XYZ file of C-alpha atoms in Angstrom:
596
model
C -302.592 0.709 144.789
C -305.693 2.870 145.026
C -308.307 1.694 147.488
C -311.074 3.270 145.470
C -310.780 0.542 142.915
C -311.988 -2.876 143.823
C -309.980 -5.660 142.232
C -310.720 -9.197 142.189
C -308.614 -11.499 144.166
C -307.043 -13.014 141.113
C -306.160 -9.650 139.581
C -304.826 -8.382 142.820
C -302.776 -11.472 143.383
C -301.342 -11.404 139.859
C -300.700 -7.694 140.088
C -298.749 -8.127 143.330
C -296.806 -10.954 141.789
C -296.002 -8.793 138.806
C -294.835 -5.954 141.046
C -292.644 -8.266 143.072
C -291.162 -9.697 139.935
C -290.464 -6.229 138.566
C -288.742 -5.281 141.832
C -286.569 -8.377 141.758
C -285.852 -7.818 138.106
C -284.736 -4.255 138.807
C -282.453 -5.455 141.598
C -280.944 -8.106 139.343
C -280.413 -5.599 136.574
C -278.649 -3.299 139.089
C -276.355 -6.118 140.211
C -275.540 -6.991 136.626
C -274.906 -3.365 135.719
C -272.675 -2.665 138.782
C -271.214 -6.108 139.106
C -271.906 -5.960 142.817
C -274.464 -7.701 144.851
C -274.081 -5.131 147.624
C -274.328 -1.616 146.299
C -275.283 0.183 149.480
C -275.565 -0.333 153.169
C -279.225 -1.192 152.597
C -278.238 -4.230 150.607
C -275.984 -5.701 153.324
C -274.665 -3.344 155.948
C -272.024 -5.708 157.308
C -270.615 -6.678 153.914
C -270.869 -3.147 152.609
C -268.931 -1.528 155.426
C -266.468 -4.390 155.723
C -265.762 -4.236 151.993
C -265.461 -0.455 152.113
C -262.910 -0.738 154.934
C -260.878 -3.325 153.068
C -261.004 -1.295 149.868
C -259.982 1.866 151.669
C -256.929 0.144 153.181
C -256.051 -1.344 149.832
C -256.238 2.108 148.278
C -254.100 3.578 151.038
C -251.449 0.881 150.556
C -251.634 1.342 146.804
C -250.806 5.010 147.207
C -247.841 4.055 149.444
C -246.470 1.837 146.687
C -245.470 4.918 144.707
C -243.418 6.141 147.642
C -241.890 2.691 148.117
C -241.078 2.544 144.398
C -239.334 5.919 144.644
C -237.371 4.570 147.589
C -236.260 1.587 145.521
C -235.092 3.867 142.713
C -233.347 6.217 145.144
C -231.356 3.307 146.577
C -230.671 2.039 143.048
C -229.363 5.480 142.065
C -227.016 5.467 145.072
C -225.836 1.953 144.224
C -225.140 2.938 140.622
C -223.240 5.978 141.917
C -221.100 3.768 144.149
C -220.299 1.476 141.208
C -219.230 4.459 139.104
C -217.138 5.923 141.933
C -215.365 2.570 142.281
C -214.341 2.781 138.625
C -213.025 6.311 139.084
C -211.046 5.168 142.130
C -209.580 2.310 140.101
C -208.496 4.868 137.493
C -206.958 7.005 140.244
C -205.104 3.946 141.591
C -203.748 3.198 138.121
C -202.590 6.818 137.808
C -200.822 6.694 141.179
C -199.135 3.377 140.391
C -197.956 4.789 137.082
C -196.347 7.643 139.014
C -194.406 5.084 141.073
C -192.764 3.796 137.883
C -191.449 7.257 137.041
C -188.328 8.508 138.732
C -188.639 10.517 141.926
C -187.769 14.186 141.977
C -184.152 14.963 142.716
C -182.994 17.375 145.364
C -179.371 18.409 145.298
C -177.499 20.480 147.828
C -174.407 22.576 147.290
C -172.191 24.751 149.423
C -168.846 26.295 148.618
C -166.702 28.965 150.194
C -163.207 30.052 149.225
C -160.661 31.672 151.454
C -159.413 35.173 150.610
C -155.751 34.436 151.389
C -153.606 32.759 148.732
C -151.348 30.105 150.213
C -147.854 30.390 148.735
C -146.126 27.349 147.312
C -143.685 25.553 149.538
C -139.977 26.230 149.181
C -138.226 23.114 147.929
C -136.443 21.061 150.539
C -132.729 21.828 150.684
C -130.024 20.018 152.620
C -126.407 21.176 152.917
C -123.657 19.116 154.475
C -121.365 20.481 157.139
C -118.146 18.735 155.957
C -116.129 20.420 153.153
C -114.637 18.477 150.229
C -112.348 20.448 147.872
C -113.036 20.267 144.145
C -110.813 18.411 141.657
C -108.386 20.650 139.701
C -108.905 20.896 135.964
C -106.551 18.808 133.771
C -103.711 20.785 132.164
C -100.545 20.170 130.050
C -97.412 22.299 129.917
C -95.120 22.119 126.902
C -91.386 21.532 127.389
C -90.197 23.943 124.654
C -89.311 27.479 125.667
C -89.022 30.666 123.673
C -92.601 30.706 122.388
C -94.580 33.846 123.043
C -97.774 35.459 121.882
C -95.984 37.523 119.304
C -93.453 34.919 118.248
C -93.384 33.770 114.671
C -93.908 30.069 115.072
C -92.073 29.190 111.863
C -88.945 30.885 113.248
C -89.258 30.150 116.972
C -90.029 26.505 116.382
C -87.428 26.170 113.580
C -89.991 24.841 111.136
C -87.924 26.052 108.159
C -91.027 27.093 106.235
C -92.684 23.713 106.609
C -96.033 22.992 108.390
C -96.745 20.613 111.240
C -99.984 19.162 112.677
C -101.032 19.501 116.323
C -103.708 16.898 117.267
C -105.712 17.621 120.463
C -108.172 15.023 121.874
C -110.781 16.220 124.419
C -112.825 13.387 125.936
C -112.328 11.362 122.753
C -113.063 14.203 120.293
C -110.033 14.969 118.047
C -109.183 18.401 116.603
C -106.248 18.842 114.189
C -104.491 22.216 113.957
C -101.929 23.089 111.203
C -98.993 25.220 112.384
C -96.768 26.988 109.897
C -96.629 29.593 107.146
C -100.067 30.399 105.763
C -101.881 28.670 108.609
C -101.274 29.307 112.319
C -98.364 31.675 112.111
C -98.018 33.322 115.505
C -98.291 32.318 119.145
C -101.432 34.421 119.490
C -103.013 32.587 116.545
C -102.173 29.281 118.240
C -103.778 30.309 121.563
C -106.916 31.466 119.771
C -107.222 28.233 117.826
C -106.738 26.046 120.895
C -109.184 28.103 123.017
C -111.836 27.558 120.348
C -111.900 23.811 120.968
C -114.853 22.657 123.092
C -113.706 21.527 126.533
C -110.522 23.631 126.504
C -110.253 26.277 129.181
C -107.668 29.009 129.572
C -104.595 28.564 127.359
C -101.437 30.614 127.872
C -97.694 30.835 127.494
C -96.066 30.463 130.876
C -92.324 31.123 131.003
C -92.407 30.864 127.233
C -94.035 27.409 127.493
C -97.463 26.581 126.023
C -99.977 25.577 128.761
C -103.293 23.915 127.760
C -106.022 23.351 130.424
C -109.450 21.646 130.351
C -112.594 23.581 131.270
C -113.122 21.473 134.402
C -112.106 18.241 136.021
C -114.532 16.186 133.998
C -112.536 16.537 130.778
C -109.500 14.473 129.771
C -106.835 15.815 127.354
C -104.223 14.189 125.111
C -101.967 15.530 122.338
C -100.375 14.107 119.192
C -98.821 15.017 115.818
C -95.421 16.453 114.821
C -96.276 19.820 116.323
C -96.947 18.174 119.711
C -93.367 16.880 119.709
C -92.060 20.241 118.604
C -93.989 21.984 121.424
C -93.106 19.284 123.991
C -96.820 18.345 124.494
C -96.754 14.659 123.534
C -98.901 12.312 125.637
C -101.768 12.768 128.104
C -102.431 15.719 130.304
C -101.184 16.140 133.815
C -104.162 15.997 136.230
C -104.024 17.833 139.523
C -106.816 15.791 141.158
C -108.120 16.025 144.724
C -109.766 12.606 145.118
C -112.632 12.403 147.717
C -111.158 9.199 149.004
C -107.788 10.851 149.616
C -109.497 13.650 151.566
C -111.356 11.148 153.799
C -109.953 7.650 153.690
C -112.862 6.345 155.747
C -115.295 7.278 152.917
C -114.191 4.242 150.894
C -116.559 1.289 151.293
C -119.491 3.419 152.477
C -122.730 4.336 150.722
C -124.926 7.414 150.502
C -128.698 6.913 149.881
C -130.889 9.746 148.630
C -134.679 9.644 148.202
C -136.854 12.537 147.036
C -140.457 12.286 148.241
C -141.845 8.810 147.548
C -139.535 8.277 144.591
C -136.915 5.597 144.158
C -133.918 5.544 146.442
C -130.604 6.380 144.764
C -127.700 4.473 146.336
C -124.162 5.827 145.733
C -121.198 3.634 146.692
C -117.752 5.141 147.355
C -114.546 3.309 146.479
C -112.096 2.507 143.683
C -114.092 -0.320 142.177
C -116.072 -0.337 138.953
C -119.117 1.954 139.212
C -117.940 3.395 142.514
C -117.381 7.086 143.146
C -113.971 8.601 143.843
C -114.056 12.209 142.718
C -116.384 15.108 143.383
C -117.288 15.223 139.715
C -118.301 11.547 139.766
C -120.393 12.164 142.882
C -122.308 14.995 141.232
C -122.875 12.857 138.163
C -124.262 10.063 140.347
C -126.565 12.455 142.213
C -127.803 14.295 139.138
C -129.101 17.818 138.730
C -130.349 17.992 142.321
C -126.778 17.877 143.707
C -124.144 20.557 143.860
C -121.227 21.839 145.931
C -121.625 25.231 147.474
C -118.971 27.892 147.499
C -117.714 26.473 150.758
C -117.293 23.056 149.115
C -120.182 21.549 151.069
C -122.440 18.999 149.367
C -125.873 20.500 148.718
C -129.071 18.608 147.835
C -132.176 20.388 146.475
C -135.456 18.607 145.732
C -136.712 19.119 142.192
C -140.341 19.289 143.375
C -141.237 21.718 146.130
C -143.522 19.124 147.679
C -140.853 16.454 148.108
C -138.944 15.819 151.272
C -135.355 14.604 151.047
C -134.480 11.453 152.945
C -130.739 10.810 153.303
C -129.209 7.606 154.615
C -126.196 5.355 154.524
C -122.897 5.468 156.421
C -121.593 8.229 154.124
C -124.386 10.609 155.276
C -122.508 11.602 158.441
C -119.177 11.917 156.557
C -120.752 14.686 154.425
C -122.417 16.222 157.501
C -125.984 15.694 156.140
C -129.179 15.285 158.208
C -131.458 12.302 157.783
C -134.445 14.338 156.538
C -135.001 17.716 154.908
C -138.568 18.950 154.412
C -140.066 21.710 152.264
C -140.600 24.959 154.112
C -143.351 27.594 154.020
C -142.936 30.625 156.224
C -146.509 31.787 155.484
C -148.180 28.563 156.645
C -145.792 28.257 159.554
C -147.035 31.648 160.673
C -150.685 30.494 160.958
C -150.736 29.895 164.704
C -153.858 28.301 166.197
C -156.423 26.111 164.521
C -159.245 26.028 161.971
C -162.244 23.804 162.768
C -164.842 22.247 160.473
C -168.131 20.572 161.431
C -170.808 19.128 159.137
C -174.241 19.316 160.758
C -174.011 17.810 164.238
C -171.105 15.540 163.304
C -167.686 15.424 164.866
C -165.469 18.506 164.761
C -162.349 18.195 162.594
C -159.460 20.629 162.990
C -156.218 21.819 161.424
C -153.532 22.625 163.986
C -150.971 25.190 162.822
C -147.614 25.848 164.468
C -144.034 24.655 164.668
C -144.031 22.795 167.955
C -146.181 19.762 168.653
C -146.386 16.711 166.446
C -149.088 17.022 163.812
C -148.968 20.783 163.527
C -149.076 22.025 159.938
C -146.122 24.085 158.670
C -146.247 23.639 154.877
C -148.781 23.889 152.082
C -148.215 20.238 151.283
C -149.085 19.311 154.859
C -152.104 21.644 154.717
C -153.394 20.042 151.528
C -152.940 16.566 152.969
C -154.807 17.520 156.151
C -157.633 19.173 154.189
C -158.088 15.973 152.164
C -158.218 13.893 155.341
C -160.771 16.234 156.949
C -163.005 16.069 153.855
C -163.022 12.265 154.064
C -163.711 12.342 157.809
C -166.644 14.775 157.494
C -168.477 12.520 155.100
C -169.411 11.737 151.514
C -169.712 14.758 149.259
C -167.408 17.002 151.329
C -164.150 18.200 149.808
C -161.547 20.526 151.273
C -158.637 21.557 149.086
C -156.324 24.327 147.950
C -157.403 25.539 144.514
C -155.181 26.521 141.608
C -154.942 30.067 142.903
C -153.711 28.851 146.272
C -156.926 29.623 148.181
C -158.508 27.167 150.602
C -161.829 25.908 149.214
C -164.525 24.163 151.269
C -167.302 22.455 149.281
C -170.148 20.115 150.209
C -173.075 18.382 148.512
C -174.578 17.343 151.857
C -177.956 18.615 153.068
C -176.359 19.491 156.424
C -174.922 22.898 157.230
C -171.178 23.521 157.419
C -169.686 25.317 160.422
C -166.215 26.885 160.136
C -164.442 28.259 163.193
C -161.138 28.461 165.007
C -158.591 31.114 165.903
C -156.624 30.679 162.663
C -159.648 30.878 160.323
C -159.104 34.553 159.537
C -155.383 34.056 158.888
C -156.216 31.365 156.350
C -158.732 33.722 154.712
C -161.820 31.851 155.908
C -164.828 33.496 157.564
C -165.993 31.755 160.722
C -169.727 31.071 160.315
C -172.378 28.394 159.909
C -173.310 28.014 156.257
C -176.565 26.452 155.034
C -176.347 24.634 151.690
C -178.217 25.822 148.623
C -181.035 23.440 147.723
C -181.856 22.710 144.086
C -185.108 20.843 143.461
C -185.775 19.176 140.095
C -189.293 17.815 139.652
C -190.177 14.864 137.423
C -192.475 16.258 134.713
C -194.217 12.905 134.275
C -195.157 12.817 137.945
C -196.370 16.418 137.764
C -198.688 15.544 134.878
C -199.969 12.436 136.664
C -200.603 14.512 139.791
C -202.926 16.767 137.768
C -204.718 13.707 136.344
C -205.118 12.298 139.839
C -206.656 15.496 141.182
C -209.031 15.667 138.198
C -210.260 12.154 139.006
C -210.936 13.163 142.620
C -212.906 16.152 141.339
C -214.972 13.827 139.132
C -215.690 11.591 142.128
C -217.141 14.565 144.002
C -219.212 15.637 140.978
C -220.520 12.120 140.394
C -221.541 11.724 144.038
C -223.613 14.923 143.814
C -225.337 13.688 140.648
C -226.474 10.347 142.128
C -229.906 11.680 143.191
C -233.461 10.473 142.473
C -236.539 12.597 142.945
C -234.534 15.138 144.896
C -233.005 12.651 147.345
C -229.246 11.833 147.143
C -228.071 9.181 149.557
C -224.446 9.888 148.494
C -224.719 13.563 149.449
C -225.817 13.219 153.096
C -229.578 13.061 152.299
C -231.594 10.617 154.446
C -234.417 8.444 153.099
C -237.471 7.221 155.045
C -239.637 4.586 153.340
C -243.151 4.089 154.911
C -244.644 0.633 154.478
C -248.174 0.905 156.025
C -251.044 3.350 156.006
C -250.506 4.744 159.510
C -246.709 5.066 159.174
C -246.013 2.714 162.064
C -243.907 0.490 159.791
C -241.031 2.167 157.988
C -237.320 1.965 157.137
C -234.914 4.871 157.685
C -231.803 4.913 155.481
C -229.020 7.274 156.516
C -227.201 9.056 153.710
C -223.438 9.348 153.419
C -220.958 11.864 152.071
C -219.224 10.095 149.210
C -217.485 13.111 147.767
C -213.711 12.733 147.503
C -213.209 14.451 150.845
C -216.062 12.474 152.416
C -214.274 9.279 151.413
C -211.076 10.526 153.048
C -209.294 11.406 149.806
C -207.483 14.720 149.520
C -206.107 16.519 146.508
C -202.367 16.149 146.053
C -200.735 19.515 146.634
C -197.246 20.865 146.217
C -194.699 18.214 145.284
C -196.303 15.308 147.144
C -196.397 13.137 144.011
C -192.679 13.668 143.444
C -191.797 11.137 146.139
C -192.854 7.506 146.475
C -193.887 8.239 150.053
C -196.418 10.812 148.881
C -197.785 8.554 146.145
C -198.127 5.633 148.561
C -200.029 7.894 150.968
C -202.543 8.664 148.210
C -202.812 4.962 147.375
C -203.555 4.224 151.035
C -206.402 6.771 150.912
C -207.769 5.125 147.776
C -207.637 1.679 149.390
C -209.488 2.967 152.453
C -212.076 4.649 150.223
C -212.586 1.408 148.295
C -213.193 -0.459 151.545
C -215.714 2.197 152.630
C -217.532 1.954 149.288
C -217.772 -1.820 149.547
C -219.154 -1.647 153.070
C -221.722 1.007 152.161
C -222.666 -0.815 148.962
C -223.420 -3.921 151.036
C -225.492 -1.795 153.446
C -227.472 -0.188 150.623
C -227.967 -3.629 149.068
C -229.435 -4.904 152.323
C -231.734 -1.869 152.544
C -232.784 -2.337 148.934
C -233.634 -5.967 149.619
C -235.804 -4.915 152.574
C -237.637 -2.255 150.569
C -238.208 -4.560 147.604
C -239.468 -7.298 149.892
C -241.888 -4.886 151.537
C -242.934 -3.637 148.115
C -243.776 -7.153 146.976
C -245.535 -7.804 150.281
C -247.621 -4.632 149.960
C -248.619 -5.527 146.411
C -249.726 -8.965 147.528
C -251.550 -7.529 150.559
C -253.392 -5.054 148.350
C -254.452 -7.951 146.163
C -255.654 -9.858 149.216
C -257.576 -6.845 150.547
C -259.172 -6.115 147.199
C -260.080 -9.743 146.687
C -261.614 -9.894 150.166
C -263.528 -6.689 149.588
C -264.795 -7.917 146.220
C -265.817 -11.234 147.649
C -268.130 -9.394 150.064
C -269.878 -7.189 147.501
C -269.351 -8.542 144.023
C -272.264 -10.330 142.336
C -272.116 -13.649 140.574
C -272.935 -12.654 137.030
C -273.879 -16.174 136.090
C -276.279 -16.392 138.994
C -277.665 -12.953 138.400
C -278.062 -13.699 134.673
C -280.016 -16.807 135.454
C -282.116 -14.838 137.988
C -282.870 -12.238 135.331
C -283.925 -14.880 132.865
C -286.160 -16.491 135.497
C -287.579 -13.154 136.567
C -288.242 -12.167 132.985
C -290.117 -15.472 132.496
C -291.970 -14.907 135.731
C -292.837 -11.413 134.628
C -294.169 -12.699 131.368
C -296.196 -15.382 133.142
C -297.492 -12.822 135.636
C -298.551 -10.610 132.774
C -300.395 -13.540 131.146
C -301.995 -14.460 134.449
C -303.043 -10.864 135.047
C -304.480 -10.735 131.590
C -306.405 -13.919 132.209
C -307.677 -12.628 135.529
C -308.842 -9.436 133.860
C -310.697 -11.470 131.237
C -312.491 -13.385 133.971
C -313.696 -10.090 135.370
C -314.917 -9.059 131.957
C -316.890 -12.278 131.590
C -319.185 -11.020 134.383
C -320.356 -8.249 132.113
C -321.575 -10.741 129.656
C -324.219 -11.862 132.122
C -326.019 -8.651 131.709
């Protein structure tokens, strides 16, 4: 206010009041426009700076909330990744269990070697007695009429007078009728020819002009009939010149001879004059059958029909014929294999074949060799067979996984090569398991891929990234979360290689890895859940703290709009009143001029 102008007391007082009111009104308008009652340190230094400090901290914490929120989402991403990996592991477990229901792969082993020497067949067992028994003479009949010769006319020499007569000859019950006389059998030669043509008749001749008829051997009986038989002096049965076995050895009667070929039935032959008993050599051969004969020296000979059968002879009559108790097949080739052949499967016991002609148990025949080979195959173990094949060669075969060792001094003689032989292995995979193995490995690959994709804002807790979440403005409060490697390999799961899925052992090993991985996932999921709870709790706390700080800061500087509105209304009224008062004071000053 200028000092050159002199105002009256009333004007001055009203003017000062008006100025004061205008100042207060301006302050009130500022408070209403800013909403604050403290707009600068001049208004209230304590409140202003205190509020600024609180607001600054609230702003700092507010900026940290973004980082905390990212931390929450990073943990959530890891948790979602773990949940997805669990599902992939469950699929892998289902695949592995499906493989267990399919058959395992099969591995077969085979080994076979064949000797180069063919083993000859055994020579059939033969036994010959040392006591001679002469053969029976053939039956024969001599006529009693003389004067008959080969060239004689039978009609004349036999005084047939032109008539014909019948000669009936019976051989072992078979009857043949011959007609003698003119126009039929005319001469002696014709008669001999006709008789010789009868089955069972041997040499026929005219001895001292007598007709002699003989059987082929001692087994045939002869008898004659008809008018011509009387004319020739041949009526009746033949005359038998028989050497009976019982007459040659009286002690043979009442004894028995038993014969057995191999494991066949025993044939018992009883000697004597009773029904069914044997007296003659012919009867003995009939009782023995085709395997019996008498040699040129009249010794009883027995020959086995099969070259593998031994002949066992018994009974009291055995010694009377000079026979041994046993006759065995022979094989000069096998008997010449001196030494032994040994066989060993893996580290098992050694089995041997002993060749020779001395000690008990030594092999001398092919039959004995075959029997011993069979026994060795059984002793070596299941799947091992030793035999002589159809060509006579020794064959050694095995389906065992163990090696076969052949040795011995007689191996070469038998055509075998001494050596240790490893079996041939044949592996047959199960195609279903092979396909499931590929599916399993694909699932493990997906687990690794998924773990690498579980990131948020560049941080992947499942791929070894660490996360640090700061909770206050100076970083003194924070939470460090250590990342993990949850790829398939990080979880301890390995791809199935080779033929591992072809065996239940391999599949169960993969299942064990999956179970361990599942346990690891559950543990880590619980740990991440705990960390997430901490971060979310701190996030909520920070939000609430920011609200508290902002509320405290506002309480220090914010204006009461109701109060300030009322102040403005009062100040506006005061301003109006001051203006009226000033006007009135000015009029009072003007009234002085009226005095002049």
